Amino acid sequence: MFRAALRCSSSSRGGLAAWRRAAALAVSGGSPSSQAQVRAQPAAALAARWYSHGKQETDEEFDARWVTYFNKPDIDAWELRKGMNTLIGYDLVPEPNIIDAALRACRRLNDLASAIRILEAVKDKAGPHKEIYPYVIQELRPTLTELGIPTPEEIGLDKL
């Protein structure tokens, strides 16, 4: 509510106080004489929303953005971890082509531990949907073989 009010205050004259007065007038029925009675009450939120009218990113653009991020030739270990942390924070399981790019970045950095951790994170993100992780591993099998990266199951981490 207050973020919206602050956005509103920057574009109109009067600021937050004017926004609260307008909200109080809307609650009181609009008569300025009843404004003194309403001031003792907390300001009510207006039934309005301020939506962003920005461009929505498609799934293909999202995938391409992350593949490009992980394919940077000068990516360092911190950027790799930061990117994976951000990606895993989304409410989705990353597509195999994004994971492929991240695993290749791990190989460029010679970081086997991060590669295995990425696979563990993907398994964790799949959650109760048991068919997702085997599909991802099936799609990544050529890359895993090429790069010499074992799955967590192949080295016994699933039994811990």
PDB file of C-alpha atoms in Angstrom:
ATOM      1  CA  MET A   1       0.000   0.000   0.000  1.00  0.00           C
ATOM      2  CA  PHE A   2       2.689   2.483   0.945  1.00  0.00           C
ATOM      3  CA  ARG A   3       4.886   1.707  -2.062  1.00  0.00           C
ATOM      4  CA  ALA A   4       1.924   2.486  -4.283  1.00  0.00           C
ATOM      5  CA  ALA A   5       1.269   5.662  -2.332  1.00  0.00           C
ATOM      6  CA  LEU A   6       4.868   6.747  -2.697  1.00  0.00           C
ATOM      7  CA  ARG A   7       4.752   6.110  -6.433  1.00  0.00           C
ATOM      8  CA  CYS A   8       1.550   8.121  -6.584  1.00  0.00           C
ATOM      9  CA  SER A   9       3.061  10.953  -4.535  1.00  0.00           C
ATOM     10  CA  SER A  10       6.023  11.358  -6.850  1.00  0.00           C
ATOM     11  CA  SER A  11       3.791  11.931  -9.853  1.00  0.00           C
ATOM     12  CA  SER A  12       1.154  14.171  -8.290  1.00  0.00           C
ATOM     13  CA  ARG A  13       1.234  17.300  -6.188  1.00  0.00           C
ATOM     14  CA  GLY A  14       0.571  17.001  -2.490  1.00  0.00           C
ATOM     15  CA  GLY A  15       2.381  13.762  -1.804  1.00  0.00           C
ATOM     16  CA  LEU A  16       1.397  11.103   0.677  1.00  0.00           C
ATOM     17  CA  ALA A  17      -0.722  13.455   2.780  1.00  0.00           C
ATOM     18  CA  ALA A  18      -2.904  14.269  -0.229  1.00  0.00           C
ATOM     19  CA  TRP A  19      -3.253  10.577  -1.005  1.00  0.00           C
ATOM     20  CA  ARG A  20      -4.349   9.865   2.579  1.00  0.00           C
ATOM     21  CA  ARG A  21      -6.813  12.788   2.505  1.00  0.00           C
ATOM     22  CA  ALA A  22      -8.306  11.413  -0.707  1.00  0.00           C
ATOM     23  CA  ALA A  23      -8.596   7.977   0.883  1.00  0.00           C
ATOM     24  CA  ALA A  24     -10.230   9.448   3.976  1.00  0.00           C
ATOM     25  CA  LEU A  25     -12.686  11.435   1.842  1.00  0.00           C
ATOM     26  CA  ALA A  26     -13.544   8.295  -0.110  1.00  0.00           C
ATOM     27  CA  VAL A  27     -14.287   6.444   3.136  1.00  0.00           C
ATOM     28  CA  SER A  28     -16.297   9.278   4.659  1.00  0.00           C
ATOM     29  CA  GLY A  29     -18.514   9.753   1.642  1.00  0.00           C
ATOM     30  CA  GLY A  30     -16.657  12.650   0.161  1.00  0.00           C
ATOM     31  CA  SER A  31     -17.762  15.621   2.257  1.00  0.00           C
ATOM     32  CA  PRO A  32     -14.858  17.810   3.383  1.00  0.00           C
ATOM     33  CA  SER A  33     -16.697  18.721   6.609  1.00  0.00           C
ATOM     34  CA  SER A  34     -16.497  15.113   7.782  1.00  0.00           C
ATOM     35  CA  GLN A  35     -12.761  15.072   7.145  1.00  0.00           C
ATOM     36  CA  ALA A  36     -11.971  16.033  10.744  1.00  0.00           C
ATOM     37  CA  GLN A  37     -13.910  13.038  12.016  1.00  0.00           C
ATOM     38  CA  VAL A  38     -12.150  10.696   9.624  1.00  0.00           C
ATOM     39  CA  ARG A  39      -8.636  11.888  10.523  1.00  0.00           C
ATOM     40  CA  ALA A  40      -8.858  10.114  13.853  1.00  0.00           C
ATOM     41  CA  GLN A  41      -9.329   6.838  11.997  1.00  0.00           C
ATOM     42  CA  PRO A  42      -6.502   5.110  10.129  1.00  0.00           C
ATOM     43  CA  ALA A  43      -6.414   5.845   6.433  1.00  0.00           C
ATOM     44  CA  ALA A  44      -8.134   3.185   4.335  1.00  0.00           C
ATOM     45  CA  ALA A  45      -6.514   1.731   1.244  1.00  0.00           C
ATOM     46  CA  LEU A  46      -7.977   2.689  -2.068  1.00  0.00           C
ATOM     47  CA  ALA A  47      -9.228  -0.121  -4.233  1.00  0.00           C
ATOM     48  CA  ALA A  48      -6.778   0.667  -7.003  1.00  0.00           C
ATOM     49  CA  ARG A  49      -3.720  -1.149  -8.231  1.00  0.00           C
ATOM     50  CA  TRP A  50      -0.734   0.161 -10.057  1.00  0.00           C
ATOM     51  CA  TYR A  51       0.456  -2.482 -12.463  1.00  0.00           C
ATOM     52  CA  SER A  52       3.618  -2.413 -14.452  1.00  0.00           C
ATOM     53  CA  HIS A  53       2.952  -2.053 -18.128  1.00  0.00           C
ATOM     54  CA  GLY A  54       6.387  -3.292 -19.056  1.00  0.00           C
ATOM     55  CA  LYS A  55       7.109  -5.961 -21.618  1.00  0.00           C
ATOM     56  CA  GLN A  56       6.537  -9.519 -20.385  1.00  0.00           C
ATOM     57  CA  GLU A  57       9.404 -11.922 -21.043  1.00  0.00           C
ATOM     58  CA  THR A  58       8.506 -15.087 -22.958  1.00  0.00           C
ATOM     59  CA  ASP A  59       9.782 -18.514 -21.928  1.00  0.00           C
ATOM     60  CA  GLU A  60      12.169 -18.584 -24.887  1.00  0.00           C
ATOM     61  CA  GLU A  61      13.588 -15.164 -23.996  1.00  0.00           C
ATOM     62  CA  PHE A  62      13.994 -16.259 -20.364  1.00  0.00           C
ATOM     63  CA  ASP A  63      15.868 -19.403 -21.423  1.00  0.00           C
ATOM     64  CA  ALA A  64      18.042 -17.458 -23.875  1.00  0.00           C
ATOM     65  CA  ARG A  65      18.906 -14.868 -21.208  1.00  0.00           C
ATOM     66  CA  TRP A  66      20.133 -17.531 -18.781  1.00  0.00           C
ATOM     67  CA  VAL A  67      21.980 -19.548 -21.432  1.00  0.00           C
ATOM     68  CA  THR A  68      23.744 -16.340 -22.480  1.00  0.00           C
ATOM     69  CA  TYR A  69      24.571 -15.592 -18.827  1.00  0.00           C
ATOM     70  CA  PHE A  70      26.178 -18.985 -18.234  1.00  0.00           C
ATOM     71  CA  ASN A  71      27.929 -18.995 -21.629  1.00  0.00           C
ATOM     72  CA  LYS A  72      29.951 -15.880 -20.811  1.00  0.00           C
ATOM     73  CA  PRO A  73      33.577 -16.854 -21.424  1.00  0.00           C
ATOM     74  CA  ASP A  74      34.826 -14.788 -18.473  1.00  0.00           C
ATOM     75  CA  ILE A  75      32.294 -16.005 -15.884  1.00  0.00           C
ATOM     76  CA  ASP A  76      33.861 -16.561 -12.485  1.00  0.00           C
ATOM     77  CA  ALA A  77      32.857 -18.860  -9.616  1.00  0.00           C
ATOM     78  CA  TRP A  78      30.975 -16.122  -7.771  1.00  0.00           C
ATOM     79  CA  GLU A  79      28.899 -15.232 -10.854  1.00  0.00           C
ATOM     80  CA  LEU A  80      28.142 -18.922 -11.398  1.00  0.00           C
ATOM     81  CA  ARG A  81      26.896 -19.353  -7.826  1.00  0.00           C
ATOM     82  CA  LYS A  82      24.979 -16.068  -7.921  1.00  0.00           C
ATOM     83  CA  GLY A  83      23.298 -17.011 -11.187  1.00  0.00           C
ATOM     84  CA  MET A  84      22.334 -20.466  -9.950  1.00  0.00           C
ATOM     85  CA  ASN A  85      21.057 -19.057  -6.655  1.00  0.00           C
ATOM     86  CA  THR A  86      18.877 -16.558  -8.526  1.00  0.00           C
ATOM     87  CA  LEU A  87      17.683 -19.174 -11.008  1.00  0.00           C
ATOM     88  CA  ILE A  88      16.827 -21.707  -8.301  1.00  0.00           C
ATOM     89  CA  GLY A  89      14.977 -18.958  -6.431  1.00  0.00           C
ATOM     90  CA  TYR A  90      12.379 -18.764  -9.215  1.00  0.00           C
ATOM     91  CA  ASP A  91       9.259 -20.889  -9.032  1.00  0.00           C
ATOM     92  CA  LEU A  92      10.354 -23.249 -11.803  1.00  0.00           C
ATOM     93  CA  VAL A  93      12.666 -26.091 -12.680  1.00  0.00           C
ATOM     94  CA  PRO A  94      15.289 -24.806 -15.136  1.00  0.00           C
ATOM     95  CA  GLU A  95      15.156 -26.172 -18.660  1.00  0.00           C
ATOM     96  CA  PRO A  96      17.861 -28.681 -19.630  1.00  0.00           C
ATOM     97  CA  ASN A  97      19.516 -26.197 -22.016  1.00  0.00           C
ATOM     98  CA  ILE A  98      20.040 -23.724 -19.147  1.00  0.00           C
ATOM     99  CA  ILE A  99      21.464 -26.471 -16.944  1.00  0.00           C
ATOM    100  CA  ASP A 100      23.679 -27.568 -19.846  1.00  0.00           C
ATOM    101  CA  ALA A 101      25.131 -24.050 -20.096  1.00  0.00           C
ATOM    102  CA  ALA A 102      25.663 -23.929 -16.299  1.00  0.00           C
ATOM    103  CA  LEU A 103      27.433 -27.313 -16.326  1.00  0.00           C
ATOM    104  CA  ARG A 104      29.689 -26.156 -19.149  1.00  0.00           C
ATOM    105  CA  ALA A 105      30.515 -23.056 -17.093  1.00  0.00           C
ATOM    106  CA  CYS A 106      31.425 -25.359 -14.205  1.00  0.00           C
ATOM    107  CA  ARG A 107      33.733 -27.270 -16.539  1.00  0.00           C
ATOM    108  CA  ARG A 108      35.410 -24.056 -17.736  1.00  0.00           C
ATOM    109  CA  LEU A 109      35.997 -23.178 -14.073  1.00  0.00           C
ATOM    110  CA  ASN A 110      37.122 -26.763 -13.303  1.00  0.00           C
ATOM    111  CA  ASP A 111      34.528 -26.884 -10.500  1.00  0.00           C
ATOM    112  CA  LEU A 112      33.117 -30.402 -10.170  1.00  0.00           C
ATOM    113  CA  ALA A 113      31.530 -29.671  -6.779  1.00  0.00           C
ATOM    114  CA  SER A 114      29.385 -26.876  -8.227  1.00  0.00           C
ATOM    115  CA  ALA A 115      28.313 -29.095 -11.133  1.00  0.00           C
ATOM    116  CA  ILE A 116      27.109 -31.811  -8.770  1.00  0.00           C
ATOM    117  CA  ARG A 117      25.448 -29.206  -6.557  1.00  0.00           C
ATOM    118  CA  ILE A 118      23.554 -27.879  -9.591  1.00  0.00           C
ATOM    119  CA  LEU A 119      22.211 -31.357 -10.288  1.00  0.00           C
ATOM    120  CA  GLU A 120      21.218 -31.734  -6.633  1.00  0.00           C
ATOM    121  CA  ALA A 121      19.422 -28.386  -6.753  1.00  0.00           C
ATOM    122  CA  VAL A 122      17.505 -29.415  -9.872  1.00  0.00           C
ATOM    123  CA  LYS A 123      16.443 -32.644  -8.167  1.00  0.00           C
ATOM    124  CA  ASP A 124      15.330 -30.645  -5.136  1.00  0.00           C
ATOM    125  CA  LYS A 125      13.405 -28.146  -7.294  1.00  0.00           C
ATOM    126  CA  ALA A 126      11.527 -30.992  -8.991  1.00  0.00           C
ATOM    127  CA  GLY A 127      10.092 -31.793  -5.567  1.00  0.00           C
ATOM    128  CA  PRO A 128       7.267 -34.309  -5.543  1.00  0.00           C
ATOM    129  CA  HIS A 129       7.144 -34.493  -9.360  1.00  0.00           C
ATOM    130  CA  LYS A 130       9.292 -37.597  -9.703  1.00  0.00           C
ATOM    131  CA  GLU A 131       9.199 -37.623 -13.501  1.00  0.00           C
ATOM    132  CA  ILE A 132      10.989 -34.267 -13.959  1.00  0.00           C
ATOM    133  CA  TYR A 133      14.469 -35.115 -12.651  1.00  0.00           C
ATOM    134  CA  PRO A 134      14.884 -38.327 -14.731  1.00  0.00           C
ATOM    135  CA  TYR A 135      13.801 -36.353 -17.812  1.00  0.00           C
ATOM    136  CA  VAL A 136      16.388 -33.650 -17.114  1.00  0.00           C
ATOM    137  CA  ILE A 137      19.134 -36.243 -16.570  1.00  0.00           C
ATOM    138  CA  GLN A 138      18.092 -38.025 -19.786  1.00  0.00           C
ATOM    139  CA  GLU A 139      18.364 -34.745 -21.712  1.00  0.00           C
ATOM    140  CA  LEU A 140      21.703 -33.901 -20.068  1.00  0.00           C
ATOM    141  CA  ARG A 141      23.259 -37.383 -20.401  1.00  0.00           C
ATOM    142  CA  PRO A 142      25.351 -36.511 -23.521  1.00  0.00           C
ATOM    143  CA  THR A 143      26.686 -33.375 -21.809  1.00  0.00           C
ATOM    144  CA  LEU A 144      27.400 -35.203 -18.560  1.00  0.00           C
ATOM    145  CA  THR A 145      29.295 -37.902 -20.467  1.00  0.00           C
ATOM    146  CA  GLU A 146      31.221 -35.367 -22.565  1.00  0.00           C
ATOM    147  CA  LEU A 147      32.254 -33.309 -19.532  1.00  0.00           C
ATOM    148  CA  GLY A 148      32.874 -36.310 -17.254  1.00  0.00           C
ATOM    149  CA  ILE A 149      30.385 -35.148 -14.612  1.00  0.00           C
ATOM    150  CA  PRO A 150      28.784 -37.919 -12.537  1.00  0.00           C
ATOM    151  CA  THR A 151      25.231 -37.574 -11.254  1.00  0.00           C
ATOM    152  CA  PRO A 152      24.686 -37.436  -7.492  1.00  0.00           C
ATOM    153  CA  GLU A 153      23.212 -40.943  -7.684  1.00  0.00           C
ATOM    154  CA  GLU A 154      26.294 -42.318  -9.446  1.00  0.00           C
ATOM    155  CA  ILE A 155      28.559 -41.239  -6.590  1.00  0.00           C
ATOM    156  CA  GLY A 156      26.161 -42.289  -3.840  1.00  0.00           C
ATOM    157  CA  LEU A 157      24.969 -38.885  -2.599  1.00  0.00           C
ATOM    158  CA  ASP A 158      21.342 -40.012  -2.762  1.00  0.00           C
ATOM    159  CA  LYS A 159      21.960 -42.566  -0.025  1.00  0.00           C
ATOM    160  CA  LEU A 160      23.216 -40.069   2.574  1.00  0.00           C
TER     161      LEU A 160
END
